[in-house]
Short mmCIF file of C-alpha atoms in Angstrom, two decimals:
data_model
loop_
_atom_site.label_atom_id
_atom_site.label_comp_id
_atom_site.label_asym_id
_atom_site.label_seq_id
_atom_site.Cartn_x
_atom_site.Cartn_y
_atom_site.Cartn_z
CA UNK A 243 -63.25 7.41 -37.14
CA UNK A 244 -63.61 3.64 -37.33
CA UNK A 245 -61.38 1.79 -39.72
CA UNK A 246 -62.24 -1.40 -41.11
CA UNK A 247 -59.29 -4.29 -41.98
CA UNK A 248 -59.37 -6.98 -44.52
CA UNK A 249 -56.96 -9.09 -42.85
CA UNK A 250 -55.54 -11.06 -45.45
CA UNK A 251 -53.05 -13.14 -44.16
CA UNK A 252 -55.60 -14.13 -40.77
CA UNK A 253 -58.68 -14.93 -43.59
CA UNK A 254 -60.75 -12.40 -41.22
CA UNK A 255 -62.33 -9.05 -41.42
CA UNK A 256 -61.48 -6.45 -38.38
CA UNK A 257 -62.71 -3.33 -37.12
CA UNK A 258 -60.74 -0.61 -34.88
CA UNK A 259 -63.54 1.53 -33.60
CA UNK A 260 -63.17 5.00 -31.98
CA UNK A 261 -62.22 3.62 -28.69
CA UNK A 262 -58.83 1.86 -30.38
CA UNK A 263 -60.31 -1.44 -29.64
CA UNK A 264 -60.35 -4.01 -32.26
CA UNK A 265 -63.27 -6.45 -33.22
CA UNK A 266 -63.75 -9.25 -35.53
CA UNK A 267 -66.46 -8.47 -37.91
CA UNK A 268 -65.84 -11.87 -39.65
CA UNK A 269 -64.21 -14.85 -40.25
CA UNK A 270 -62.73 -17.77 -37.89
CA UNK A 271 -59.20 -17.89 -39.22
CA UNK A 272 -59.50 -20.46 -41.35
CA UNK A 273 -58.59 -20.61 -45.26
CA UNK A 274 -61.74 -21.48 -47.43
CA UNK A 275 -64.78 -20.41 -48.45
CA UNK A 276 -67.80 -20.95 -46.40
CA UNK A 277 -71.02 -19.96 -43.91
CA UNK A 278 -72.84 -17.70 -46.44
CA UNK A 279 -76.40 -17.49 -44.30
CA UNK A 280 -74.68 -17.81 -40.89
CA UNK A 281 -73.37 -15.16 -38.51
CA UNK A 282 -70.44 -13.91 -39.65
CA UNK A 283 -68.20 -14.63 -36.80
CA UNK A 284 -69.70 -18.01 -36.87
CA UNK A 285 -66.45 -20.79 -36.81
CA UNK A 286 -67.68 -21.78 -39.51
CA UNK A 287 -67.54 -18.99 -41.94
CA UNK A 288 -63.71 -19.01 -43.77
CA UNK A 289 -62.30 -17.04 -46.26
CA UNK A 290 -59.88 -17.53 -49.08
CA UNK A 291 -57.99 -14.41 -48.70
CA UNK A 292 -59.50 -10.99 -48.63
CA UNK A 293 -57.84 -8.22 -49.99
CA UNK A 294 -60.34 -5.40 -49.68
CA UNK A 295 -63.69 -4.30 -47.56
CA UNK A 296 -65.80 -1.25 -48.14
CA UNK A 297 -68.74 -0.54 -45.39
CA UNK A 298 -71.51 1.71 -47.16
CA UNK A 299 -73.20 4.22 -45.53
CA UNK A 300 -76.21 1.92 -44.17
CA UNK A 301 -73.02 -0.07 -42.32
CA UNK A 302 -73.20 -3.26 -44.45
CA UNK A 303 -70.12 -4.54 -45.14
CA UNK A 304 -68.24 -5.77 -48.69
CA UNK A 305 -65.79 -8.01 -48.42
CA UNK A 306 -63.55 -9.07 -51.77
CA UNK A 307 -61.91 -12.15 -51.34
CA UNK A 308 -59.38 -14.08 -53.19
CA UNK A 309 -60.06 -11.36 -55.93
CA UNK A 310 -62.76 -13.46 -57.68
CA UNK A 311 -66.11 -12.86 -55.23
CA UNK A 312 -67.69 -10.45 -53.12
CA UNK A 313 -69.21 -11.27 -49.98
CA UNK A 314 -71.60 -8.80 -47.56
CA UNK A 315 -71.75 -8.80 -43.76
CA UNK A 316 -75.60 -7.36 -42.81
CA UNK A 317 -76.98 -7.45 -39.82
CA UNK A 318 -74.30 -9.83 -38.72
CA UNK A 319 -74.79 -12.92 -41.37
CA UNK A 320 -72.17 -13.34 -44.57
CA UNK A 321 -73.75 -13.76 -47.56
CA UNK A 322 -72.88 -13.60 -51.07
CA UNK A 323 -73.42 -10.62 -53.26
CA UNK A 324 -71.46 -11.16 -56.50
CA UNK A 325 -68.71 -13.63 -58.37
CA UNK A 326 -68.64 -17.47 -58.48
CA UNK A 327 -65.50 -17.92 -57.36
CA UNK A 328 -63.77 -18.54 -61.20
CA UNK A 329 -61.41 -15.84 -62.72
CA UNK A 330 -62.10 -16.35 -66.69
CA UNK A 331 -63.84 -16.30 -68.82
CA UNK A 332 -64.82 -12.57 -68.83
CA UNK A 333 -68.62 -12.18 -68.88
CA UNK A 334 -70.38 -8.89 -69.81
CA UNK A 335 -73.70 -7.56 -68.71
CA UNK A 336 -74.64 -10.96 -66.40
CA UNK A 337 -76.32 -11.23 -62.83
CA UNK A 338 -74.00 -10.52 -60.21
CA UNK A 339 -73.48 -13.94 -58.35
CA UNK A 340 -73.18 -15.41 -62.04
CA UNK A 341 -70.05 -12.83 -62.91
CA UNK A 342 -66.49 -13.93 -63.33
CA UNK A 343 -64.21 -11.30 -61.03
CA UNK A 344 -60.55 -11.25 -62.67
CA UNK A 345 -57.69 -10.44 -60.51
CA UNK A 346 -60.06 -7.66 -58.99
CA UNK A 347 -58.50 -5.77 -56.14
CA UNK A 348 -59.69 -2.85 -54.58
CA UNK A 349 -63.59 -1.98 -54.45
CA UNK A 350 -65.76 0.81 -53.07
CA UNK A 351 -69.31 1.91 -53.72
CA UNK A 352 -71.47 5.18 -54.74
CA UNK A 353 -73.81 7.11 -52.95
CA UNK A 354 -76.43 5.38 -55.89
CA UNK A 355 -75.29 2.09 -54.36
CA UNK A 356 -73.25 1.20 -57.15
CA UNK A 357 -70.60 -1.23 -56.35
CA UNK A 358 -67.11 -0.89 -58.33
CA UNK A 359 -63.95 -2.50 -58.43
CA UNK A 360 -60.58 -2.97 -60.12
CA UNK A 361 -59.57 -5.56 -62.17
CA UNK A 362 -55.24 -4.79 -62.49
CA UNK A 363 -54.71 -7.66 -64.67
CA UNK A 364 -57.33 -6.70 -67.50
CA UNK A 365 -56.58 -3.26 -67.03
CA UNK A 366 -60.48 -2.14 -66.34
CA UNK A 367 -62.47 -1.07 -63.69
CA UNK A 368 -66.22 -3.06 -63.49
CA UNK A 369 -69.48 -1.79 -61.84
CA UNK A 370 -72.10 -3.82 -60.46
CA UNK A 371 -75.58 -1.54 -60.81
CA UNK A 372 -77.97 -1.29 -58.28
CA UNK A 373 -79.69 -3.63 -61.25
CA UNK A 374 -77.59 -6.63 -60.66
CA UNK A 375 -75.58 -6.63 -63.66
CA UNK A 376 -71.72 -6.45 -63.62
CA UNK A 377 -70.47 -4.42 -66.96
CA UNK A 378 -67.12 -2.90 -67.89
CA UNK A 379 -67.12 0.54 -66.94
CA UNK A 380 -63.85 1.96 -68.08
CA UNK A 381 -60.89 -0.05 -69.89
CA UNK A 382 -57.76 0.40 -71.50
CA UNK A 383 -56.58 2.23 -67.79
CA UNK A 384 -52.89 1.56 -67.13
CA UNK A 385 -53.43 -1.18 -64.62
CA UNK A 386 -55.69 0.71 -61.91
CA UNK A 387 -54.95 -0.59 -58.35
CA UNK A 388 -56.90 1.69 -55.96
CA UNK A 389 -60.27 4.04 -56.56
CA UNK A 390 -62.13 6.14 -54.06
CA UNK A 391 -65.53 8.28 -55.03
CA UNK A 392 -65.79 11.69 -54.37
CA UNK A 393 -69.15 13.08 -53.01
CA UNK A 394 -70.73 13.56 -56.46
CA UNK A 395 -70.27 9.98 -57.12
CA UNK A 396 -67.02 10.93 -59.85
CA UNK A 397 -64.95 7.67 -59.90
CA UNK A 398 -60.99 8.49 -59.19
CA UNK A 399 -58.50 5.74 -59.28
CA UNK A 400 -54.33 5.67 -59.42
CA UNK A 401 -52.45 2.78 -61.79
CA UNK A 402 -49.93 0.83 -60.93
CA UNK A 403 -47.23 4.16 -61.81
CA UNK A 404 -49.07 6.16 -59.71
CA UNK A 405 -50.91 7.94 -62.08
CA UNK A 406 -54.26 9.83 -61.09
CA UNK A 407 -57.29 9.50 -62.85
CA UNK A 408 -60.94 10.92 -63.21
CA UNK A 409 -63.90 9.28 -64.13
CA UNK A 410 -66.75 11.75 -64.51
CA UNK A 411 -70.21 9.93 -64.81
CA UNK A 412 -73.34 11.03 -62.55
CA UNK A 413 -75.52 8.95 -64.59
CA UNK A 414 -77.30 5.90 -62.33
CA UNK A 415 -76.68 3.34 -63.84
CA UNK A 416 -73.11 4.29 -64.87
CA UNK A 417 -72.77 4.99 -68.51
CA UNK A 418 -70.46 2.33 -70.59
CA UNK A 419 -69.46 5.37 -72.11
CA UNK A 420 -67.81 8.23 -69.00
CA UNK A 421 -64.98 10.49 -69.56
CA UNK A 422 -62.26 9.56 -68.44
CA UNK A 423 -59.13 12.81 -67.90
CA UNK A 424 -56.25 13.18 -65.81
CA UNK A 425 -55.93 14.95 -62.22
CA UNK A 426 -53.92 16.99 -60.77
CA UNK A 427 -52.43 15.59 -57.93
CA UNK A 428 -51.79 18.25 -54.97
CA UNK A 429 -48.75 19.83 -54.34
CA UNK A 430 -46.43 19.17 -51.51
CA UNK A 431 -45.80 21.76 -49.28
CA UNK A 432 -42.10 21.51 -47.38
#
């Protein structure tokens, strides 16, 4: 498959395609946090330090950076899709590029085009609807550091002690409400 890199410590976003080779999908290397509207792998476009990137199933890319915004690569130009840059205060139910993204780590999308991502520090995880609005979707986790979405769009995500979780919620938008139970992680065969 192809395997796409947030390259934290470089401020750029790679990709390893099938062939092994490795391209720059954005970024010039330099700390900041500029060139939304400009081609991605324009020198001119920087990043603070991203920690996460999810590519949907159209190809365009979502880039977290510095754990307080999300930026998208389409069509080759970096723009901004959610967060002002500020980690408090802790807004409910605004407009995406007005939202405050805490200490927010890992993100990955549904097949509704929901976006969602963690938020360790506050122990929650926080969708942003295909409406525009960022809401809490499921607190009081134990510090949730990674999620994934299976095929029927049911959230999963492991805390910080490893723990599995299960989110079930096929409603679009999410409900504020899911159920939230345990999983089974799979045996270990020697």
């Amino acid at each position: 498959g192809i395997l796409y890199i947030a390259d934290t410590e470089n401020y750029v976003i790679r990709r390893i395609g099938k062939d092994g080779i490795i391209n720059l999908v954005a970024g010039s290397g330099v700390w900041g946090n500029s060139g939304n509207g400009q081609s991605a792998t324009s020198t001119s476009v920087t990043f603070q330090n991203p920690n996460s990137v999810y590519v949907d199933s159209t190809g365009q890319v979502y880039i977290l950076d510095n754990k307080a915004r999300i930026r998208t690569v389409t069509g080759g130009i970096i723009n901004a899709f959610a967060g002002d840059g500020n980690t408090s205060p802790f807004d409910e139910s605004v407009q995406k590029t007005a939202a405050v993204l805490s200490a927010a780590y890992d993100l990955k999308g549904d097949s509704a085009g929901n976006i969602y991502y963690v938020e360790y520090a506050f122990s929650r995880i926080r969708v942003i609807g295909t409406n525009g609005l960022v809401t809490t979707f499921v607190t009081g986790t134990t510090q949730p550091f990674s999620l994934w979405i299976d095929t029927v769009n049911n959230v999963q995500y492991t805390g910080a002690l490893g723990q599995v979780q299960m989110v079930v919620d096929a409603s679009d938008p999410p409900s504020l409400s899911p159920t939230v139970r345990p999983t089974q992680r799979p045996s270990v065969q020697p």
